[in-house]
PDB file of C-alpha atoms in Angstrom:
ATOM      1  CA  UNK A   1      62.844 120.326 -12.436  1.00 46.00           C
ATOM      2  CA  UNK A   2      60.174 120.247 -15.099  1.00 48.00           C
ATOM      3  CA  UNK A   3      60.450 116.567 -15.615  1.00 50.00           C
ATOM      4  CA  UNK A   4      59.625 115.820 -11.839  1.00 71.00           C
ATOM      5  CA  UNK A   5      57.993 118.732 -10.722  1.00 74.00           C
ATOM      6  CA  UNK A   6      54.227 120.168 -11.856  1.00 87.00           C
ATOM      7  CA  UNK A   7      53.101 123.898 -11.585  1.00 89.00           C
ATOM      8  CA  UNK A   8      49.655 124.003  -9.612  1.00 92.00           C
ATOM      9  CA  UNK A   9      47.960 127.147  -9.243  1.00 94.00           C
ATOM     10  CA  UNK A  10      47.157 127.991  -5.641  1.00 95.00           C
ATOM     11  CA  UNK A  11      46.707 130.951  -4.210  1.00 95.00           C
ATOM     12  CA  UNK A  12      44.573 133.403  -6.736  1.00 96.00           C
ATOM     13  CA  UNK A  13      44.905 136.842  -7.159  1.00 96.00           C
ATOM     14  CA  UNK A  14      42.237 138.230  -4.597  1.00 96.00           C
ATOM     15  CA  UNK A  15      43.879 136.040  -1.860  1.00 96.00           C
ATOM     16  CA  UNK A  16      47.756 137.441  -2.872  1.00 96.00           C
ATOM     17  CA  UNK A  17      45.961 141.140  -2.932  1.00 97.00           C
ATOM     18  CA  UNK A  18      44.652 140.303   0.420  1.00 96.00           C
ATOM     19  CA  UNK A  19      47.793 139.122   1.867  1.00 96.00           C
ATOM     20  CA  UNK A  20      49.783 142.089   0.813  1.00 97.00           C
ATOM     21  CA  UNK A  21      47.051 144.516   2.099  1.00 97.00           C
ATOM     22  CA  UNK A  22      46.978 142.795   5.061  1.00 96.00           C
ATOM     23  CA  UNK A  23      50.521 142.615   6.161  1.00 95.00           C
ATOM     24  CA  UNK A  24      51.062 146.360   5.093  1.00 97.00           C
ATOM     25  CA  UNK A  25      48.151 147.053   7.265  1.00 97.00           C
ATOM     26  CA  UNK A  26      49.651 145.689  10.313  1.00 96.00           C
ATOM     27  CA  UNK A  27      52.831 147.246   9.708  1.00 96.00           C
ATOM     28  CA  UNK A  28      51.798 150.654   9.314  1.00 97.00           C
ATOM     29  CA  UNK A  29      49.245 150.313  11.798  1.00 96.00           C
ATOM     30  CA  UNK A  30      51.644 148.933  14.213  1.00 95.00           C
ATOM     31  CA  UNK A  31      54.608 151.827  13.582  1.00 95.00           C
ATOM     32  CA  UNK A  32      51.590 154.421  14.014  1.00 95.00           C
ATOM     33  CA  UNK A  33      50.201 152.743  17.226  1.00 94.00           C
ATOM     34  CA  UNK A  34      53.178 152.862  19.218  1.00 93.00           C
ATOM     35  CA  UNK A  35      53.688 156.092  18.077  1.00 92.00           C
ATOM     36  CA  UNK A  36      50.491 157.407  18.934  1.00 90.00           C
ATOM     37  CA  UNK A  37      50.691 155.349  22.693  1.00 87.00           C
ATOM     38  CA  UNK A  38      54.397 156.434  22.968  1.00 86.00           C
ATOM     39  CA  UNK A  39      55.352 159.082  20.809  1.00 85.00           C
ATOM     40  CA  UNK A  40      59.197 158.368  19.834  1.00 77.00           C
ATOM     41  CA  UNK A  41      59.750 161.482  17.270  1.00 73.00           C
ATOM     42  CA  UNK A  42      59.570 165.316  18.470  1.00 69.00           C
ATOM     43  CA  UNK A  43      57.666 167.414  15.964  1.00 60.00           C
ATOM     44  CA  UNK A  44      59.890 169.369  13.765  1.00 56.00           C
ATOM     45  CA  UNK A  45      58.388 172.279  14.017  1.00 56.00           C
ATOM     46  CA  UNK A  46      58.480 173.629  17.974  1.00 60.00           C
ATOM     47  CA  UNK A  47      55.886 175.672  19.483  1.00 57.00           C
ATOM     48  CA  UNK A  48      52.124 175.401  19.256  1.00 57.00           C
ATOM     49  CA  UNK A  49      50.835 171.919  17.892  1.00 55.00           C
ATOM     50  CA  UNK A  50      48.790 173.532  15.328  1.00 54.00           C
ATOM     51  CA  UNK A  51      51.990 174.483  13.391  1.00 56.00           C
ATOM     52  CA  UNK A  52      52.938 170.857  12.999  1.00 64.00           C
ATOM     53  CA  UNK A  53      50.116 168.408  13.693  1.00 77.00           C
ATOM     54  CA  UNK A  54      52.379 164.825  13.480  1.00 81.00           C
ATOM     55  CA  UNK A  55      50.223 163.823  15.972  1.00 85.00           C
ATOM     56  CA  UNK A  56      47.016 164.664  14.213  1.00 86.00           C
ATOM     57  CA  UNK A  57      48.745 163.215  10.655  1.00 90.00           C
ATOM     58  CA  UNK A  58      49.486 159.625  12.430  1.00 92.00           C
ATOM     59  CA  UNK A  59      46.474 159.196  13.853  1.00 92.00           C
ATOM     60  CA  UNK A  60      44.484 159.879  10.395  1.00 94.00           C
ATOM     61  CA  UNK A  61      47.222 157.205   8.745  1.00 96.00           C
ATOM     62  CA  UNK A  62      46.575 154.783  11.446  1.00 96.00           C
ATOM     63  CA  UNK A  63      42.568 155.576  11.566  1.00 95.00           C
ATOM     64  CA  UNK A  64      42.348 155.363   7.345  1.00 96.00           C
ATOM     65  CA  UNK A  65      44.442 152.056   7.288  1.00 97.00           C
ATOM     66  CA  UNK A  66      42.403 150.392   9.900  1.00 96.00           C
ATOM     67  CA  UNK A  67      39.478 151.103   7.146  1.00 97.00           C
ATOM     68  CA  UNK A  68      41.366 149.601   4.644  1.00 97.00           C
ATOM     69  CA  UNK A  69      42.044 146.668   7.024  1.00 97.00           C
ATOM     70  CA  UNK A  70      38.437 146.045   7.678  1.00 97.00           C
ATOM     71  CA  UNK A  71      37.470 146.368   4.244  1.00 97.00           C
ATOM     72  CA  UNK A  72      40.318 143.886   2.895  1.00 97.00           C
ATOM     73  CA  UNK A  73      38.871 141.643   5.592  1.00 96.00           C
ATOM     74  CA  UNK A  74      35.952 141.346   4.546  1.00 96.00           C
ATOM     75  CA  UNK A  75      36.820 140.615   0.895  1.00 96.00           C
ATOM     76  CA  UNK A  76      38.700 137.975   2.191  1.00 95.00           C
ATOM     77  CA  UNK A  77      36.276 136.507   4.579  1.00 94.00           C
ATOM     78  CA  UNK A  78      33.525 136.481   1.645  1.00 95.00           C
ATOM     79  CA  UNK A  79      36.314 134.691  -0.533  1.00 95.00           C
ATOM     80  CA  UNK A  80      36.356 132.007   1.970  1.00 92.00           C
ATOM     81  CA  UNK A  81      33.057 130.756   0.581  1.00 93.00           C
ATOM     82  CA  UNK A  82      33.752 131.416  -3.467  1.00 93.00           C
ATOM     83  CA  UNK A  83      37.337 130.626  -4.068  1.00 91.00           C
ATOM     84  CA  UNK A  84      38.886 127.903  -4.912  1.00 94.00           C
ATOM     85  CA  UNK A  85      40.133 124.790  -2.720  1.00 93.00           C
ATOM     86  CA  UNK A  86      42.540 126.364  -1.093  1.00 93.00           C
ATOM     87  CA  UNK A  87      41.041 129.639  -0.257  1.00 93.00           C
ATOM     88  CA  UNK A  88      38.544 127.728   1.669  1.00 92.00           C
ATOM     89  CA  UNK A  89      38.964 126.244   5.196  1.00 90.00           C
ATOM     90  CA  UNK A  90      35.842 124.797   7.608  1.00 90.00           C
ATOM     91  CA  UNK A  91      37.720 124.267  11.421  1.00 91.00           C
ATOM     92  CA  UNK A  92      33.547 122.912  12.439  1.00 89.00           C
ATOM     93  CA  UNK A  93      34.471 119.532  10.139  1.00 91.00           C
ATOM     94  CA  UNK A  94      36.286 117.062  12.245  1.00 91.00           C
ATOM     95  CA  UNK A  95      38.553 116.034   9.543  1.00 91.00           C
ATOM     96  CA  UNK A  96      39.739 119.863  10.109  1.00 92.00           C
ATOM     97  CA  UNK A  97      41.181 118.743  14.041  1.00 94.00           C
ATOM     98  CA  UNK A  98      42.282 115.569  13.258  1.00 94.00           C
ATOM     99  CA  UNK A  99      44.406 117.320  10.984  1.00 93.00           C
ATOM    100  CA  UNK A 100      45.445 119.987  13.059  1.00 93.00           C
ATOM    101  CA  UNK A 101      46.430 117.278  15.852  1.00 94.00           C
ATOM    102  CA  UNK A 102      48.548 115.165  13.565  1.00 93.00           C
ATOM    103  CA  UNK A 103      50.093 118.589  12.135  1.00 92.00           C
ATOM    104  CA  UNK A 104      51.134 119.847  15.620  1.00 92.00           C
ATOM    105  CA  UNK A 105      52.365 115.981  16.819  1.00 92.00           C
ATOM    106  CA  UNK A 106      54.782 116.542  13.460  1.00 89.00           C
ATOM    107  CA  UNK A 107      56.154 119.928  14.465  1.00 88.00           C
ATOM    108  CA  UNK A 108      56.797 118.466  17.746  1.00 90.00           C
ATOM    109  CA  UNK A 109      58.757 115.557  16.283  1.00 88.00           C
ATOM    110  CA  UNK A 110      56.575 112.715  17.168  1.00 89.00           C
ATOM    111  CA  UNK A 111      54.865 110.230  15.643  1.00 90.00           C
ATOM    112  CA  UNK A 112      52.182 111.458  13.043  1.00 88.00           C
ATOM    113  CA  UNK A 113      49.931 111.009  10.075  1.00 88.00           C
ATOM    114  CA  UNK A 114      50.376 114.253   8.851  1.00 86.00           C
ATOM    115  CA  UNK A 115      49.012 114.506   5.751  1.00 87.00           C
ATOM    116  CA  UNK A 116      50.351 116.241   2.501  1.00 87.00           C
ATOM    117  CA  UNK A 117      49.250 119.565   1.752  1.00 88.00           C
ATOM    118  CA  UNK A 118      49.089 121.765  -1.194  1.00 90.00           C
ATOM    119  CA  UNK A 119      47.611 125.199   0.212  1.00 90.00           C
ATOM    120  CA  UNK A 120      48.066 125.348   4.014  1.00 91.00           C
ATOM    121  CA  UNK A 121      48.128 122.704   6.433  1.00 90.00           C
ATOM    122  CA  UNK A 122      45.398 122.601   9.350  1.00 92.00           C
ATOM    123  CA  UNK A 123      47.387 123.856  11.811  1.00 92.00           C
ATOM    124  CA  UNK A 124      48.501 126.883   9.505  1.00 92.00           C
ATOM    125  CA  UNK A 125      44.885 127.379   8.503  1.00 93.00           C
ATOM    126  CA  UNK A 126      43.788 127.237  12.763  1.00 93.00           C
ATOM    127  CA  UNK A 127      46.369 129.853  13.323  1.00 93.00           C
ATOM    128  CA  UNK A 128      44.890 132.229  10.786  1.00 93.00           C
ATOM    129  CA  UNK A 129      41.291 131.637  12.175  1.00 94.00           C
ATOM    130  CA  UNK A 130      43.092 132.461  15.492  1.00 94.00           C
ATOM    131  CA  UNK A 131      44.999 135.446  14.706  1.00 92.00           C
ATOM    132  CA  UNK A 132      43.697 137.003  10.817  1.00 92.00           C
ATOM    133  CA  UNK A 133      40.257 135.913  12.452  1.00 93.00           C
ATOM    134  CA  UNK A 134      39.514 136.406  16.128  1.00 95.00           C
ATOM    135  CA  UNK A 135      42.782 138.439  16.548  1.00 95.00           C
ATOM    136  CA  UNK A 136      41.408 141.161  13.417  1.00 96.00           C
ATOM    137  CA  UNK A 137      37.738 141.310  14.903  1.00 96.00           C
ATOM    138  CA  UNK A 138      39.605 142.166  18.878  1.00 96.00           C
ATOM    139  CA  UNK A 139      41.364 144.989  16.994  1.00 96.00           C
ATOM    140  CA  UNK A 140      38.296 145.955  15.143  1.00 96.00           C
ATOM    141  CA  UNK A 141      35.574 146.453  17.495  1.00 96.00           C
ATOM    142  CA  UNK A 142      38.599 147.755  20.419  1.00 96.00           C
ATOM    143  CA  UNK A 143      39.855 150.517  18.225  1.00 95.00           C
ATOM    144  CA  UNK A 144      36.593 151.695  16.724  1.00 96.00           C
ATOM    145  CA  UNK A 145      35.121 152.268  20.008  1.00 95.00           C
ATOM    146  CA  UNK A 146      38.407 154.280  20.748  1.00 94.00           C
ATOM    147  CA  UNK A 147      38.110 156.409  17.851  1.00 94.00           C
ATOM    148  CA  UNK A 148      34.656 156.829  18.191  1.00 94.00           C
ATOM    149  CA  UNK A 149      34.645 157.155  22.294  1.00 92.00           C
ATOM    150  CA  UNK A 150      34.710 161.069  22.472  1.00 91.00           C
ATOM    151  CA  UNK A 151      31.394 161.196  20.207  1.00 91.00           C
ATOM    152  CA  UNK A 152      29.228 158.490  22.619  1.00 89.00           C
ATOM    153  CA  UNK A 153      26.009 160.225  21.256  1.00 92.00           C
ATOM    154  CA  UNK A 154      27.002 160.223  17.658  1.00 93.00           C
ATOM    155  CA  UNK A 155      25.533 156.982  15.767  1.00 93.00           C
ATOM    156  CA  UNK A 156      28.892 154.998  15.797  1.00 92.00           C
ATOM    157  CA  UNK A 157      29.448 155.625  19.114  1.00 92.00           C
ATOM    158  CA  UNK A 158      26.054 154.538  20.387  1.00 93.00           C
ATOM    159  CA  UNK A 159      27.167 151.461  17.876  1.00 94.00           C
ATOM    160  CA  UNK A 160      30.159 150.319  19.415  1.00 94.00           C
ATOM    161  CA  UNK A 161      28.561 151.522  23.358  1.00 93.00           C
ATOM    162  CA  UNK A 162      28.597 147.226  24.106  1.00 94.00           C
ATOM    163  CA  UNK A 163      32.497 146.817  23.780  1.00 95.00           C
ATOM    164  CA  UNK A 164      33.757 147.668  26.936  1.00 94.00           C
ATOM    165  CA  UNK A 165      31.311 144.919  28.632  1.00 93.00           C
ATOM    166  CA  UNK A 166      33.163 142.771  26.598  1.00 93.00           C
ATOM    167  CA  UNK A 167      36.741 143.628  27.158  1.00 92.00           C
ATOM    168  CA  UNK A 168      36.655 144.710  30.981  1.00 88.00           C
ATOM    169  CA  UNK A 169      33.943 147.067  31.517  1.00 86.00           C
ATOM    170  CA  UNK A 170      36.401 150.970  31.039  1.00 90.00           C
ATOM    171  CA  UNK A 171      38.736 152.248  28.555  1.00 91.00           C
ATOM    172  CA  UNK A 172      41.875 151.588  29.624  1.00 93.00           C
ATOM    173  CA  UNK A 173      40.752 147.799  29.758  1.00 95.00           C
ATOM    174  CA  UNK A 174      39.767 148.398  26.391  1.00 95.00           C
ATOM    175  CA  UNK A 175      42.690 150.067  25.101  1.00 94.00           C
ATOM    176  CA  UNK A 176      44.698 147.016  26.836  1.00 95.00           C
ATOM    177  CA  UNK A 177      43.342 144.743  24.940  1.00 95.00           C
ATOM    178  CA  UNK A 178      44.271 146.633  21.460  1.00 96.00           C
ATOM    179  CA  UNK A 179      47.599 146.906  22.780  1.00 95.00           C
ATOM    180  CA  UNK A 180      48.360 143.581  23.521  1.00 95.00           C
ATOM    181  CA  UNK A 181      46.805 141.946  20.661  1.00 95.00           C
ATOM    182  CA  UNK A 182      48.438 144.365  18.332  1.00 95.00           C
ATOM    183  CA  UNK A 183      51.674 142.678  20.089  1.00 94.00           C
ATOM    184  CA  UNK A 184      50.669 139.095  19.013  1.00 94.00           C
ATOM    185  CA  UNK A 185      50.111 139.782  15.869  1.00 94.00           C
ATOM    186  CA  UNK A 186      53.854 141.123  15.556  1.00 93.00           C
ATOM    187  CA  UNK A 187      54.899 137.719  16.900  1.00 93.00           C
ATOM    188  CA  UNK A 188      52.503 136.101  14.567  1.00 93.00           C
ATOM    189  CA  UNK A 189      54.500 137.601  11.580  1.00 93.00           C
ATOM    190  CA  UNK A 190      57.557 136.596  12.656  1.00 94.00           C
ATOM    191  CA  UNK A 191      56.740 132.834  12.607  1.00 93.00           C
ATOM    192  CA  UNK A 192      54.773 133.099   9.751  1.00 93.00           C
ATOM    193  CA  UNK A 193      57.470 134.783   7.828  1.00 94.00           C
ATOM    194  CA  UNK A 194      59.970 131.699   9.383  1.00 93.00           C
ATOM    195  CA  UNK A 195      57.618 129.245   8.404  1.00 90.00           C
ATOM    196  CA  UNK A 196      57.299 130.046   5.085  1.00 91.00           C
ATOM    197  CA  UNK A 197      61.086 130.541   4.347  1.00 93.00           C
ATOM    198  CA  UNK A 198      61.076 126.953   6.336  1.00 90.00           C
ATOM    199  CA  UNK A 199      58.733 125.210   4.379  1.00 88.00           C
ATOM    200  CA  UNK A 200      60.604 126.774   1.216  1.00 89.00           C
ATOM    201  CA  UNK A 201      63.896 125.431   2.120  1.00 90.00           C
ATOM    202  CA  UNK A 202      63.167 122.234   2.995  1.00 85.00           C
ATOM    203  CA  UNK A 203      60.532 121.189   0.401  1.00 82.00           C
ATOM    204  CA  UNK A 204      61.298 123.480  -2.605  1.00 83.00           C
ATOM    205  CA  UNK A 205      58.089 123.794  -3.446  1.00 87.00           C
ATOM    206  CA  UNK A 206      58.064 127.783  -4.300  1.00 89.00           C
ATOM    207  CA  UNK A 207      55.804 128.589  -1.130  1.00 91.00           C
ATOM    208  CA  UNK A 208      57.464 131.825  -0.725  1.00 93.00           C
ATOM    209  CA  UNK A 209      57.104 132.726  -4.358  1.00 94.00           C
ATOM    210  CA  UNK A 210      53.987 131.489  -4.697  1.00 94.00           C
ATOM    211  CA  UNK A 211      52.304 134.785  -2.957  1.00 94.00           C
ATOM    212  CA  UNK A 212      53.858 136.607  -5.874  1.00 95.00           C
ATOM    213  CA  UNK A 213      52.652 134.137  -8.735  1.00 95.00           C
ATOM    214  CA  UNK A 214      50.169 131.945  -7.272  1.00 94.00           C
ATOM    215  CA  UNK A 215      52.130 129.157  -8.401  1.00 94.00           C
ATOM    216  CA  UNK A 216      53.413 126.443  -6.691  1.00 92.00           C
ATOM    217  CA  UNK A 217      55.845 123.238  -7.798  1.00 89.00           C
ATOM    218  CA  UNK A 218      54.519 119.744  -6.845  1.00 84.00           C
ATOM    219  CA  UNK A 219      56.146 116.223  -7.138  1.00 73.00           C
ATOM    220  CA  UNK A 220      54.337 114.648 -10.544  1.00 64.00           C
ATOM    221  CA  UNK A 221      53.784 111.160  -8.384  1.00 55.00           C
ATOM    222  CA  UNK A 222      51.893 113.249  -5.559  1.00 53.00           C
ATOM    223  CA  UNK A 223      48.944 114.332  -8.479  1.00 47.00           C
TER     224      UNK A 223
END
């Protein structure tokens, strides 16, 4: 392995803290959601809910990780501009599509000029845009107008007044819309977690380690 094989560092620390935060993020966030929408555990304690308060406990998890969500975000998002190579991605250069097409044409089995990769491929990097991007701002701006909607006078909620023009004009359209991205990004971390363990097997190149150590192996002749 050594003699055909070269470490490159890849992925540095902020972007492994980020991806950690981030997927623990959506779990928890997505465990408390449904809970909160469709409560699946009785509270132990019977009687009045101010001897228990589960529901009052889950929502402060799920309203104090979605903090920590849109903090870690941001880090990340303001990395995007300072890191290195492969923290970086542009999809407004046109180099960035052509890449993307030839990436998807590959997947598909067809002819391609796929190009090799180190960090993620375009395709990889368009899904994150899609999903870590558009997909974290939906959730954003949807659930902070939910937590803040029973204070509309309060600064916040005067803040977030605009988001129900933009996601159907009531709550429930609003609350829609949280639900049903929420659900994509569970299917989003199912194929990303395949993909990886995919791209692993078949190119042992340490891409599922290598959000542990940063590290990953290349072939010498590809440097």
């Amino acid at each position: 392995m050594k003699g055909n094989f070269t470490k490159v560092y890849v992925w540095e620390l902020p972007v492994r803290i980020f991806h950690w935060i981030n997927a623990l993020a959506i779990i928890i966030l997505m465990i408390t959601g449904v809970y909160i929408a469709h409560p699946f555990v009785a509270a132990s304690v019977q009687g009045e809910a101010y001897y228990s308060y589960l529901m009052g406990w889950v929502r402060y998890i799920h309203f104090f990780t979605a903090f920590v969500f849109t903090i870690n975000l941001l880090v990340r998002f303001y990395w995007v501009f300072v890191g290195n190579q492969y923290a970086k991605s542009n999809p407004l250069r046109k180099e960035f599509w052509k890449g993307t097409f030839e990436t998807l044409k590959f997947y598909l089995f067809l002819k391609n000029k796929k190009k090799h990769y180190i960090g993620h491929n375009a395709l990889a990097e368009l899904s994150y845009w899609i999903f870590i991007g558009a997909g974290s701002l939906i959730m954003m701006f949807t659930g902070y107008y939910l937590y803040f909607e029973p204070n509309p006078e309060s600064f916040w909620g005067k803040f977030f007044s605009w988001v129900p023009y933009l996601f159907g004009g009531d709550s429930f359209s609003v609350r829609s819309w949280h639900h049903l991205v929420a659900w994509g990004f569970m299917v989003f971390m199912v194929i990303h977690i395949y993909m990886a363990f995919r791209e692993d097997w078949l190119t042992r190149n340490g891409t599922v380690s290598s959000i542990f150590t940063g590290y990953k192996f290349e072939c010498e002749h590809r440097n």
